Amino acid sequence: MTEISLILFDLNGVLYRYDREARIAHLSLVTKQSADAVRAAIWDSGFEDSGDAGALDAAEYLRGFGACLGCELAEADWVAAQQAAVVPIAATLALLSDIRSGVRCGVLTNNNLLVLRHFAALYPEVAALVGDRACVSAEFGARKPDADAYRSCVARLGVAPAATLFVDDSAANVAGARAAGLAGYEFTSAEELAGELGRRGLLRR
């Protein structure tokens, strides 16, 4: 078995709780559109998925986001809506500080390039821990569970797939990681994850 030198974490559902409805409510207030109209324009239309897949750069994504809602949305308002939707999961984040020496931590999230631009403002707790190892799917032109997303990510981080443990709360995304040659772990709780990391010898304690 190849020794693990990188633990790659999913973001929402593992390190943060994500409340899409809170984000929709914030956007509804800003744009003066109903929550149903916002949901249909951004999510039901497939626009958000296209951003995650890298079809749009950050500026194009923001312009397109506003166009879908029939307005010119300020970047600060987009950021504020995103911030309203996320809450850190302290117990999981604490584990990143307990990883033993020689093992790095990173993030791979299905997200767009505007998230990458504002990563430190949106996710300051994990940004402080992973630095430039925060990756979004849009960088690689593929969303999880597409194998290309994982392979391109670990290549950018300079780590072999087999030396990477991928942690996600989605069974499909974990299966995709394994198909790409990574080790995979399906997240259910910080306590269970701590046990898995301990069994693999990846914790300091």
mmCIF file with all atom_site columns, C-alpha atoms in Angstrom, residues 7-203:
data_model
loop_
_atom_site.group_PDB
_atom_site.id
_atom_site.type_symbol
_atom_site.label_atom_id
_atom_site.label_alt_id
_atom_site.label_comp_id
_atom_site.label_asym_id
_atom_site.label_entity_id
_atom_site.label_seq_id
_atom_site.pdbx_PDB_ins_code
_atom_site.Cartn_x
_atom_site.Cartn_y
_atom_site.Cartn_z
_atom_site.occupancy
_atom_site.B_iso_or_equiv
_atom_site.pdbx_formal_charge
_atom_site.auth_seq_id
_atom_site.auth_comp_id
_atom_site.auth_asym_id
_atom_site.auth_atom_id
_atom_site.pdbx_PDB_model_num
ATOM 1   C CA . ILE A 1 7   ? -5.468  14.172 2.470   1.00 0.00 ? 7   ILE A CA 1
ATOM 2   C CA . LEU A 1 8   ? -7.864  15.865 0.069   1.00 0.00 ? 8   LEU A CA 1
ATOM 3   C CA . PHE A 1 9   ? -11.099 17.045 1.658   1.00 0.00 ? 9   PHE A CA 1
ATOM 4   C CA . ASP A 1 10  ? -14.432 17.902 0.149   1.00 0.00 ? 10  ASP A CA 1
ATOM 5   C CA . LEU A 1 11  ? -15.662 21.262 1.427   1.00 0.00 ? 11  LEU A CA 1
ATOM 6   C CA . ASN A 1 12  ? -19.421 21.404 1.949   1.00 0.00 ? 12  ASN A CA 1
ATOM 7   C CA . GLY A 1 13  ? -20.780 18.597 4.075   1.00 0.00 ? 13  GLY A CA 1
ATOM 8   C CA . VAL A 1 14  ? -17.338 17.727 5.457   1.00 0.00 ? 14  VAL A CA 1
ATOM 9   C CA . LEU A 1 15  ? -15.607 20.923 6.588   1.00 0.00 ? 15  LEU A CA 1
ATOM 10  C CA . TYR A 1 16  ? -18.617 23.248 6.377   1.00 0.00 ? 16  TYR A CA 1
ATOM 11  C CA . ARG A 1 17  ? -22.366 22.951 6.550   1.00 0.00 ? 17  ARG A CA 1
ATOM 12  C CA . TYR A 1 18  ? -23.898 24.440 3.425   1.00 0.00 ? 18  TYR A CA 1
ATOM 13  C CA . ASP A 1 19  ? -27.464 25.763 3.421   1.00 0.00 ? 19  ASP A CA 1
ATOM 14  C CA . ARG A 1 20  ? -28.527 26.473 -0.148  1.00 0.00 ? 20  ARG A CA 1
ATOM 15  C CA . GLU A 1 21  ? -31.866 27.822 1.004   1.00 0.00 ? 21  GLU A CA 1
ATOM 16  C CA . ALA A 1 22  ? -30.120 30.466 3.121   1.00 0.00 ? 22  ALA A CA 1
ATOM 17  C CA . ARG A 1 23  ? -28.143 31.519 0.064   1.00 0.00 ? 23  ARG A CA 1
ATOM 18  C CA . ILE A 1 24  ? -31.286 31.650 -2.044  1.00 0.00 ? 24  ILE A CA 1
ATOM 19  C CA . ALA A 1 25  ? -33.045 33.740 0.613   1.00 0.00 ? 25  ALA A CA 1
ATOM 20  C CA . HIS A 1 26  ? -30.185 36.254 0.624   1.00 0.00 ? 26  HIS A CA 1
ATOM 21  C CA . LEU A 1 27  ? -30.176 36.481 -3.168  1.00 0.00 ? 27  LEU A CA 1
ATOM 22  C CA . SER A 1 28  ? -33.948 36.874 -3.160  1.00 0.00 ? 28  SER A CA 1
ATOM 23  C CA . LEU A 1 29  ? -33.656 39.920 -0.898  1.00 0.00 ? 29  LEU A CA 1
ATOM 24  C CA . VAL A 1 30  ? -30.891 41.485 -2.996  1.00 0.00 ? 30  VAL A CA 1
ATOM 25  C CA . THR A 1 31  ? -32.521 40.897 -6.381  1.00 0.00 ? 31  THR A CA 1
ATOM 26  C CA . LYS A 1 32  ? -36.146 41.342 -5.243  1.00 0.00 ? 32  LYS A CA 1
ATOM 27  C CA . GLN A 1 33  ? -37.061 38.055 -6.889  1.00 0.00 ? 33  GLN A CA 1
ATOM 28  C CA . SER A 1 34  ? -38.899 35.173 -5.288  1.00 0.00 ? 34  SER A CA 1
ATOM 29  C CA . ALA A 1 35  ? -36.909 32.301 -3.859  1.00 0.00 ? 35  ALA A CA 1
ATOM 30  C CA . ASP A 1 36  ? -38.485 30.001 -6.443  1.00 0.00 ? 36  ASP A CA 1
ATOM 31  C CA . ALA A 1 37  ? -37.389 32.308 -9.260  1.00 0.00 ? 37  ALA A CA 1
ATOM 32  C CA . VAL A 1 38  ? -33.808 32.403 -7.941  1.00 0.00 ? 38  VAL A CA 1
ATOM 33  C CA . ARG A 1 39  ? -33.708 28.630 -7.539  1.00 0.00 ? 39  ARG A CA 1
ATOM 34  C CA . ALA A 1 40  ? -35.012 28.082 -11.056 1.00 0.00 ? 40  ALA A CA 1
ATOM 35  C CA . ALA A 1 41  ? -32.675 30.629 -12.651 1.00 0.00 ? 41  ALA A CA 1
ATOM 36  C CA . ILE A 1 42  ? -29.440 29.457 -11.030 1.00 0.00 ? 42  ILE A CA 1
ATOM 37  C CA . TRP A 1 43  ? -29.840 25.809 -10.056 1.00 0.00 ? 43  TRP A CA 1
ATOM 38  C CA . ASP A 1 44  ? -32.687 24.279 -12.040 1.00 0.00 ? 44  ASP A CA 1
ATOM 39  C CA . SER A 1 45  ? -31.345 25.858 -15.237 1.00 0.00 ? 45  SER A CA 1
ATOM 40  C CA . GLY A 1 46  ? -27.961 24.147 -14.880 1.00 0.00 ? 46  GLY A CA 1
ATOM 41  C CA . PHE A 1 47  ? -26.119 27.480 -14.691 1.00 0.00 ? 47  PHE A CA 1
ATOM 42  C CA . GLU A 1 48  ? -24.412 26.675 -11.377 1.00 0.00 ? 48  GLU A CA 1
ATOM 43  C CA . ASP A 1 49  ? -23.233 23.310 -12.677 1.00 0.00 ? 49  ASP A CA 1
ATOM 44  C CA . SER A 1 50  ? -21.729 24.984 -15.737 1.00 0.00 ? 50  SER A CA 1
ATOM 45  C CA . GLY A 1 51  ? -19.725 27.277 -13.477 1.00 0.00 ? 51  GLY A CA 1
ATOM 46  C CA . ASP A 1 52  ? -18.490 24.301 -11.462 1.00 0.00 ? 52  ASP A CA 1
ATOM 47  C CA . ALA A 1 53  ? -17.438 22.569 -14.676 1.00 0.00 ? 53  ALA A CA 1
ATOM 48  C CA . GLY A 1 54  ? -15.242 25.500 -15.705 1.00 0.00 ? 54  GLY A CA 1
ATOM 49  C CA . ALA A 1 55  ? -17.308 26.677 -18.655 1.00 0.00 ? 55  ALA A CA 1
ATOM 50  C CA . LEU A 1 56  ? -17.017 30.280 -17.381 1.00 0.00 ? 56  LEU A CA 1
ATOM 51  C CA . ASP A 1 57  ? -14.175 32.293 -15.906 1.00 0.00 ? 57  ASP A CA 1
ATOM 52  C CA . ALA A 1 58  ? -14.860 34.289 -12.737 1.00 0.00 ? 58  ALA A CA 1
ATOM 53  C CA . ALA A 1 59  ? -15.977 37.454 -14.519 1.00 0.00 ? 59  ALA A CA 1
ATOM 54  C CA . GLU A 1 60  ? -18.167 35.559 -16.983 1.00 0.00 ? 60  GLU A CA 1
ATOM 55  C CA . TYR A 1 61  ? -19.705 33.584 -14.151 1.00 0.00 ? 61  TYR A CA 1
ATOM 56  C CA . LEU A 1 62  ? -20.635 36.724 -12.193 1.00 0.00 ? 62  LEU A CA 1
ATOM 57  C CA . ARG A 1 63  ? -22.092 38.421 -15.270 1.00 0.00 ? 63  ARG A CA 1
ATOM 58  C CA . GLY A 1 64  ? -24.012 35.289 -16.171 1.00 0.00 ? 64  GLY A CA 1
ATOM 59  C CA . PHE A 1 65  ? -25.263 34.883 -12.622 1.00 0.00 ? 65  PHE A CA 1
ATOM 60  C CA . GLY A 1 66  ? -26.708 38.400 -12.710 1.00 0.00 ? 66  GLY A CA 1
ATOM 61  C CA . ALA A 1 67  ? -28.126 37.908 -16.200 1.00 0.00 ? 67  ALA A CA 1
ATOM 62  C CA . CYS A 1 68  ? -29.958 34.783 -15.051 1.00 0.00 ? 68  CYS A CA 1
ATOM 63  C CA . LEU A 1 69  ? -31.568 36.904 -12.337 1.00 0.00 ? 69  LEU A CA 1
ATOM 64  C CA . GLY A 1 70  ? -32.272 39.843 -14.624 1.00 0.00 ? 70  GLY A CA 1
ATOM 65  C CA . CYS A 1 71  ? -29.911 42.246 -12.884 1.00 0.00 ? 71  CYS A CA 1
ATOM 66  C CA . GLU A 1 72  ? -26.277 43.309 -12.597 1.00 0.00 ? 72  GLU A CA 1
ATOM 67  C CA . LEU A 1 73  ? -25.278 41.586 -9.375  1.00 0.00 ? 73  LEU A CA 1
ATOM 68  C CA . ALA A 1 74  ? -22.467 43.197 -7.398  1.00 0.00 ? 74  ALA A CA 1
ATOM 69  C CA . GLU A 1 75  ? -19.595 40.867 -6.570  1.00 0.00 ? 75  GLU A CA 1
ATOM 70  C CA . ALA A 1 76  ? -19.872 41.835 -2.899  1.00 0.00 ? 76  ALA A CA 1
ATOM 71  C CA . ASP A 1 77  ? -23.530 40.762 -2.871  1.00 0.00 ? 77  ASP A CA 1
ATOM 72  C CA . TRP A 1 78  ? -22.646 37.413 -4.425  1.00 0.00 ? 78  TRP A CA 1
ATOM 73  C CA . VAL A 1 79  ? -19.963 36.879 -1.778  1.00 0.00 ? 79  VAL A CA 1
ATOM 74  C CA . ALA A 1 80  ? -22.322 37.876 1.040   1.00 0.00 ? 80  ALA A CA 1
ATOM 75  C CA . ALA A 1 81  ? -24.948 35.388 -0.165  1.00 0.00 ? 81  ALA A CA 1
ATOM 76  C CA . GLN A 1 82  ? -22.345 32.634 -0.216  1.00 0.00 ? 82  GLN A CA 1
ATOM 77  C CA . GLN A 1 83  ? -21.129 33.556 3.268   1.00 0.00 ? 83  GLN A CA 1
ATOM 78  C CA . ALA A 1 84  ? -24.702 33.405 4.559   1.00 0.00 ? 84  ALA A CA 1
ATOM 79  C CA . ALA A 1 85  ? -24.914 29.775 3.481   1.00 0.00 ? 85  ALA A CA 1
ATOM 80  C CA . VAL A 1 86  ? -21.846 28.268 5.169   1.00 0.00 ? 86  VAL A CA 1
ATOM 81  C CA . VAL A 1 87  ? -21.018 27.398 8.765   1.00 0.00 ? 87  VAL A CA 1
ATOM 82  C CA . PRO A 1 88  ? -17.739 25.729 9.745   1.00 0.00 ? 88  PRO A CA 1
ATOM 83  C CA . ILE A 1 89  ? -17.829 22.228 11.208  1.00 0.00 ? 89  ILE A CA 1
ATOM 84  C CA . ALA A 1 90  ? -15.379 22.809 14.032  1.00 0.00 ? 90  ALA A CA 1
ATOM 85  C CA . ALA A 1 91  ? -14.816 19.145 14.910  1.00 0.00 ? 91  ALA A CA 1
ATOM 86  C CA . THR A 1 92  ? -13.703 18.257 11.382  1.00 0.00 ? 92  THR A CA 1
ATOM 87  C CA . LEU A 1 93  ? -11.587 21.363 10.927  1.00 0.00 ? 93  LEU A CA 1
ATOM 88  C CA . ALA A 1 94  ? -9.792  20.578 14.180  1.00 0.00 ? 94  ALA A CA 1
ATOM 89  C CA . LEU A 1 95  ? -8.586  17.304 12.688  1.00 0.00 ? 95  LEU A CA 1
ATOM 90  C CA . LEU A 1 96  ? -6.569  19.155 10.043  1.00 0.00 ? 96  LEU A CA 1
ATOM 91  C CA . SER A 1 97  ? -4.371  20.591 12.783  1.00 0.00 ? 97  SER A CA 1
ATOM 92  C CA . ASP A 1 98  ? -3.817  17.102 14.180  1.00 0.00 ? 98  ASP A CA 1
ATOM 93  C CA . ILE A 1 99  ? -2.463  15.558 10.973  1.00 0.00 ? 99  ILE A CA 1
ATOM 94  C CA . ARG A 1 100 ? 1.040   14.227 11.493  1.00 0.00 ? 100 ARG A CA 1
ATOM 95  C CA . SER A 1 101 ? 4.144   15.824 10.064  1.00 0.00 ? 101 SER A CA 1
ATOM 96  C CA . GLY A 1 102 ? 4.847   14.982 6.434   1.00 0.00 ? 102 GLY A CA 1
ATOM 97  C CA . VAL A 1 103 ? 1.191   14.716 5.440   1.00 0.00 ? 103 VAL A CA 1
ATOM 98  C CA . ARG A 1 104 ? -0.389  17.714 3.746   1.00 0.00 ? 104 ARG A CA 1
ATOM 99  C CA . CYS A 1 105 ? -4.057  18.662 3.570   1.00 0.00 ? 105 CYS A CA 1
ATOM 100 C CA . GLY A 1 106 ? -5.937  20.138 0.618   1.00 0.00 ? 106 GLY A CA 1
ATOM 101 C CA . VAL A 1 107 ? -9.460  20.770 -0.652  1.00 0.00 ? 107 VAL A CA 1
ATOM 102 C CA . LEU A 1 108 ? -11.230 19.693 -3.819  1.00 0.00 ? 108 LEU A CA 1
ATOM 103 C CA . THR A 1 109 ? -14.732 21.112 -4.108  1.00 0.00 ? 109 THR A CA 1
ATOM 104 C CA . ASN A 1 110 ? -17.240 21.251 -6.943  1.00 0.00 ? 110 ASN A CA 1
ATOM 105 C CA . ASN A 1 111 ? -17.252 25.010 -7.299  1.00 0.00 ? 111 ASN A CA 1
ATOM 106 C CA . ASN A 1 112 ? -16.652 27.867 -9.698  1.00 0.00 ? 112 ASN A CA 1
ATOM 107 C CA . LEU A 1 113 ? -13.722 30.223 -10.195 1.00 0.00 ? 113 LEU A CA 1
ATOM 108 C CA . LEU A 1 114 ? -15.374 33.065 -8.282  1.00 0.00 ? 114 LEU A CA 1
ATOM 109 C CA . VAL A 1 115 ? -15.308 30.836 -5.200  1.00 0.00 ? 115 VAL A CA 1
ATOM 110 C CA . LEU A 1 116 ? -11.594 30.316 -5.792  1.00 0.00 ? 116 LEU A CA 1
ATOM 111 C CA . ARG A 1 117 ? -11.039 34.084 -6.053  1.00 0.00 ? 117 ARG A CA 1
ATOM 112 C CA . HIS A 1 118 ? -12.742 34.656 -2.691  1.00 0.00 ? 118 HIS A CA 1
ATOM 113 C CA . PHE A 1 119 ? -11.811 31.386 -0.998  1.00 0.00 ? 119 PHE A CA 1
ATOM 114 C CA . ALA A 1 120 ? -10.075 33.012 1.969   1.00 0.00 ? 120 ALA A CA 1
ATOM 115 C CA . ALA A 1 121 ? -13.066 35.270 2.654   1.00 0.00 ? 121 ALA A CA 1
ATOM 116 C CA . LEU A 1 122 ? -15.630 32.506 2.242   1.00 0.00 ? 122 LEU A CA 1
ATOM 117 C CA . TYR A 1 123 ? -13.776 29.750 4.084   1.00 0.00 ? 123 TYR A CA 1
ATOM 118 C CA . PRO A 1 124 ? -11.181 31.490 6.287   1.00 0.00 ? 124 PRO A CA 1
ATOM 119 C CA . GLU A 1 125 ? -10.821 28.619 8.735   1.00 0.00 ? 125 GLU A CA 1
ATOM 120 C CA . VAL A 1 126 ? -9.714  26.059 6.161   1.00 0.00 ? 126 VAL A CA 1
ATOM 121 C CA . ALA A 1 127 ? -7.894  28.598 3.989   1.00 0.00 ? 127 ALA A CA 1
ATOM 122 C CA . ALA A 1 128 ? -5.526  29.228 6.908   1.00 0.00 ? 128 ALA A CA 1
ATOM 123 C CA . LEU A 1 129 ? -4.785  25.497 7.100   1.00 0.00 ? 129 LEU A CA 1
ATOM 124 C CA . VAL A 1 130 ? -4.411  24.499 3.443   1.00 0.00 ? 130 VAL A CA 1
ATOM 125 C CA . GLY A 1 131 ? -3.053  27.677 1.829   1.00 0.00 ? 131 GLY A CA 1
ATOM 126 C CA . ASP A 1 132 ? -2.698  27.277 -1.942  1.00 0.00 ? 132 ASP A CA 1
ATOM 127 C CA . ARG A 1 133 ? -3.886  23.669 -1.818  1.00 0.00 ? 133 ARG A CA 1
ATOM 128 C CA . ALA A 1 134 ? -7.534  24.808 -2.097  1.00 0.00 ? 134 ALA A CA 1
ATOM 129 C CA . CYS A 1 135 ? -8.832  23.613 -5.477  1.00 0.00 ? 135 CYS A CA 1
ATOM 130 C CA . VAL A 1 136 ? -12.165 24.009 -7.240  1.00 0.00 ? 136 VAL A CA 1
ATOM 131 C CA . SER A 1 137 ? -13.450 21.739 -9.975  1.00 0.00 ? 137 SER A CA 1
ATOM 132 C CA . ALA A 1 138 ? -13.712 24.629 -12.444 1.00 0.00 ? 138 ALA A CA 1
ATOM 133 C CA . GLU A 1 139 ? -9.901  24.821 -12.559 1.00 0.00 ? 139 GLU A CA 1
ATOM 134 C CA . PHE A 1 140 ? -9.829  21.381 -14.142 1.00 0.00 ? 140 PHE A CA 1
ATOM 135 C CA . GLY A 1 141 ? -12.848 21.579 -16.444 1.00 0.00 ? 141 GLY A CA 1
ATOM 136 C CA . ALA A 1 142 ? -14.503 18.615 -14.742 1.00 0.00 ? 142 ALA A CA 1
ATOM 137 C CA . ARG A 1 143 ? -16.767 18.097 -11.741 1.00 0.00 ? 143 ARG A CA 1
ATOM 138 C CA . LYS A 1 144 ? -16.543 15.283 -9.229  1.00 0.00 ? 144 LYS A CA 1
ATOM 139 C CA . PRO A 1 145 ? -17.131 12.370 -9.699  1.00 0.00 ? 145 PRO A CA 1
ATOM 140 C CA . ASP A 1 146 ? -15.430 12.679 -13.107 1.00 0.00 ? 146 ASP A CA 1
ATOM 141 C CA . ALA A 1 147 ? -12.024 10.991 -12.758 1.00 0.00 ? 147 ALA A CA 1
ATOM 142 C CA . ASP A 1 148 ? -10.346 13.907 -14.549 1.00 0.00 ? 148 ASP A CA 1
ATOM 143 C CA . ALA A 1 149 ? -11.217 16.232 -11.660 1.00 0.00 ? 149 ALA A CA 1
ATOM 144 C CA . TYR A 1 150 ? -9.249  14.141 -9.164  1.00 0.00 ? 150 TYR A CA 1
ATOM 145 C CA . ARG A 1 151 ? -6.331  13.326 -11.445 1.00 0.00 ? 151 ARG A CA 1
ATOM 146 C CA . SER A 1 152 ? -5.877  16.941 -12.508 1.00 0.00 ? 152 SER A CA 1
ATOM 147 C CA . CYS A 1 153 ? -6.102  18.133 -8.916  1.00 0.00 ? 153 CYS A CA 1
ATOM 148 C CA . VAL A 1 154 ? -3.469  15.790 -7.507  1.00 0.00 ? 154 VAL A CA 1
ATOM 149 C CA . ALA A 1 155 ? -1.239  16.482 -10.510 1.00 0.00 ? 155 ALA A CA 1
ATOM 150 C CA . ARG A 1 156 ? -1.391  20.200 -9.744  1.00 0.00 ? 156 ARG A CA 1
ATOM 151 C CA . LEU A 1 157 ? -0.557  19.469 -6.118  1.00 0.00 ? 157 LEU A CA 1
ATOM 152 C CA . GLY A 1 158 ? 2.347   17.254 -7.145  1.00 0.00 ? 158 GLY A CA 1
ATOM 153 C CA . VAL A 1 159 ? 1.114   14.078 -5.472  1.00 0.00 ? 159 VAL A CA 1
ATOM 154 C CA . ALA A 1 160 ? 0.466   10.646 -6.963  1.00 0.00 ? 160 ALA A CA 1
ATOM 155 C CA . PRO A 1 161 ? -3.176  9.500  -6.895  1.00 0.00 ? 161 PRO A CA 1
ATOM 156 C CA . ALA A 1 162 ? -2.271  6.427  -4.836  1.00 0.00 ? 162 ALA A CA 1
ATOM 157 C CA . ALA A 1 163 ? -0.619  8.652  -2.216  1.00 0.00 ? 163 ALA A CA 1
ATOM 158 C CA . THR A 1 164 ? -3.835  10.662 -1.741  1.00 0.00 ? 164 THR A CA 1
ATOM 159 C CA . LEU A 1 165 ? -6.723  9.982  0.621   1.00 0.00 ? 165 LEU A CA 1
ATOM 160 C CA . PHE A 1 166 ? -9.927  11.673 -0.562  1.00 0.00 ? 166 PHE A CA 1
ATOM 161 C CA . VAL A 1 167 ? -12.674 12.430 1.978   1.00 0.00 ? 167 VAL A CA 1
ATOM 162 C CA . ASP A 1 168 ? -16.213 13.299 0.850   1.00 0.00 ? 168 ASP A CA 1
ATOM 163 C CA . ASP A 1 169 ? -19.738 12.877 2.189   1.00 0.00 ? 169 ASP A CA 1
ATOM 164 C CA . SER A 1 170 ? -20.960 11.746 -1.252  1.00 0.00 ? 170 SER A CA 1
ATOM 165 C CA . ALA A 1 171 ? -20.656 8.031  -1.984  1.00 0.00 ? 171 ALA A CA 1
ATOM 166 C CA . ALA A 1 172 ? -20.601 8.795  -5.721  1.00 0.00 ? 172 ALA A CA 1
ATOM 167 C CA . ASN A 1 173 ? -17.696 11.216 -5.307  1.00 0.00 ? 173 ASN A CA 1
ATOM 168 C CA . VAL A 1 174 ? -15.746 8.729  -3.184  1.00 0.00 ? 174 VAL A CA 1
ATOM 169 C CA . ALA A 1 175 ? -16.328 6.066  -5.845  1.00 0.00 ? 175 ALA A CA 1
ATOM 170 C CA . GLY A 1 176 ? -15.086 8.505  -8.497  1.00 0.00 ? 176 GLY A CA 1
ATOM 171 C CA . ALA A 1 177 ? -11.926 9.136  -6.504  1.00 0.00 ? 177 ALA A CA 1
ATOM 172 C CA . ARG A 1 178 ? -11.248 5.425  -6.182  1.00 0.00 ? 178 ARG A CA 1
ATOM 173 C CA . ALA A 1 179 ? -11.798 4.967  -9.915  1.00 0.00 ? 179 ALA A CA 1
ATOM 174 C CA . ALA A 1 180 ? -9.154  7.668  -10.459 1.00 0.00 ? 180 ALA A CA 1
ATOM 175 C CA . GLY A 1 181 ? -6.664  5.758  -8.330  1.00 0.00 ? 181 GLY A CA 1
ATOM 176 C CA . LEU A 1 182 ? -7.017  7.631  -5.034  1.00 0.00 ? 182 LEU A CA 1
ATOM 177 C CA . ALA A 1 183 ? -7.849  6.069  -1.692  1.00 0.00 ? 183 ALA A CA 1
ATOM 178 C CA . GLY A 1 184 ? -11.365 7.111  -0.700  1.00 0.00 ? 184 GLY A CA 1
ATOM 179 C CA . TYR A 1 185 ? -13.300 7.543  2.531   1.00 0.00 ? 185 TYR A CA 1
ATOM 180 C CA . GLU A 1 186 ? -16.998 8.380  2.827   1.00 0.00 ? 186 GLU A CA 1
ATOM 181 C CA . PHE A 1 187 ? -17.471 10.964 5.565   1.00 0.00 ? 187 PHE A CA 1
ATOM 182 C CA . THR A 1 188 ? -20.263 10.507 8.101   1.00 0.00 ? 188 THR A CA 1
ATOM 183 C CA . SER A 1 189 ? -18.945 12.327 11.180  1.00 0.00 ? 189 SER A CA 1
ATOM 184 C CA . ALA A 1 190 ? -15.789 13.927 12.538  1.00 0.00 ? 190 ALA A CA 1
ATOM 185 C CA . GLU A 1 191 ? -15.566 11.185 15.165  1.00 0.00 ? 191 GLU A CA 1
ATOM 186 C CA . GLU A 1 192 ? -15.645 8.405  12.565  1.00 0.00 ? 192 GLU A CA 1
ATOM 187 C CA . LEU A 1 193 ? -13.147 10.254 10.393  1.00 0.00 ? 193 LEU A CA 1
ATOM 188 C CA . ALA A 1 194 ? -10.782 10.652 13.335  1.00 0.00 ? 194 ALA A CA 1
ATOM 189 C CA . GLY A 1 195 ? -10.938 6.903  13.833  1.00 0.00 ? 195 GLY A CA 1
ATOM 190 C CA . GLU A 1 196 ? -10.119 6.261  10.167  1.00 0.00 ? 196 GLU A CA 1
ATOM 191 C CA . LEU A 1 197 ? -7.220  8.701  10.182  1.00 0.00 ? 197 LEU A CA 1
ATOM 192 C CA . GLY A 1 198 ? -5.927  7.142  13.369  1.00 0.00 ? 198 GLY A CA 1
ATOM 193 C CA . ARG A 1 199 ? -6.094  3.641  11.910  1.00 0.00 ? 199 ARG A CA 1
ATOM 194 C CA . ARG A 1 200 ? -4.114  4.858  8.915   1.00 0.00 ? 200 ARG A CA 1
ATOM 195 C CA . GLY A 1 201 ? -1.479  6.429  11.158  1.00 0.00 ? 201 GLY A CA 1
ATOM 196 C CA . LEU A 1 202 ? -2.180  9.916  9.855   1.00 0.00 ? 202 LEU A CA 1
ATOM 197 C CA . LEU A 1 203 ? -2.726  11.661 13.186  1.00 0.00 ? 203 LEU A CA 1
#
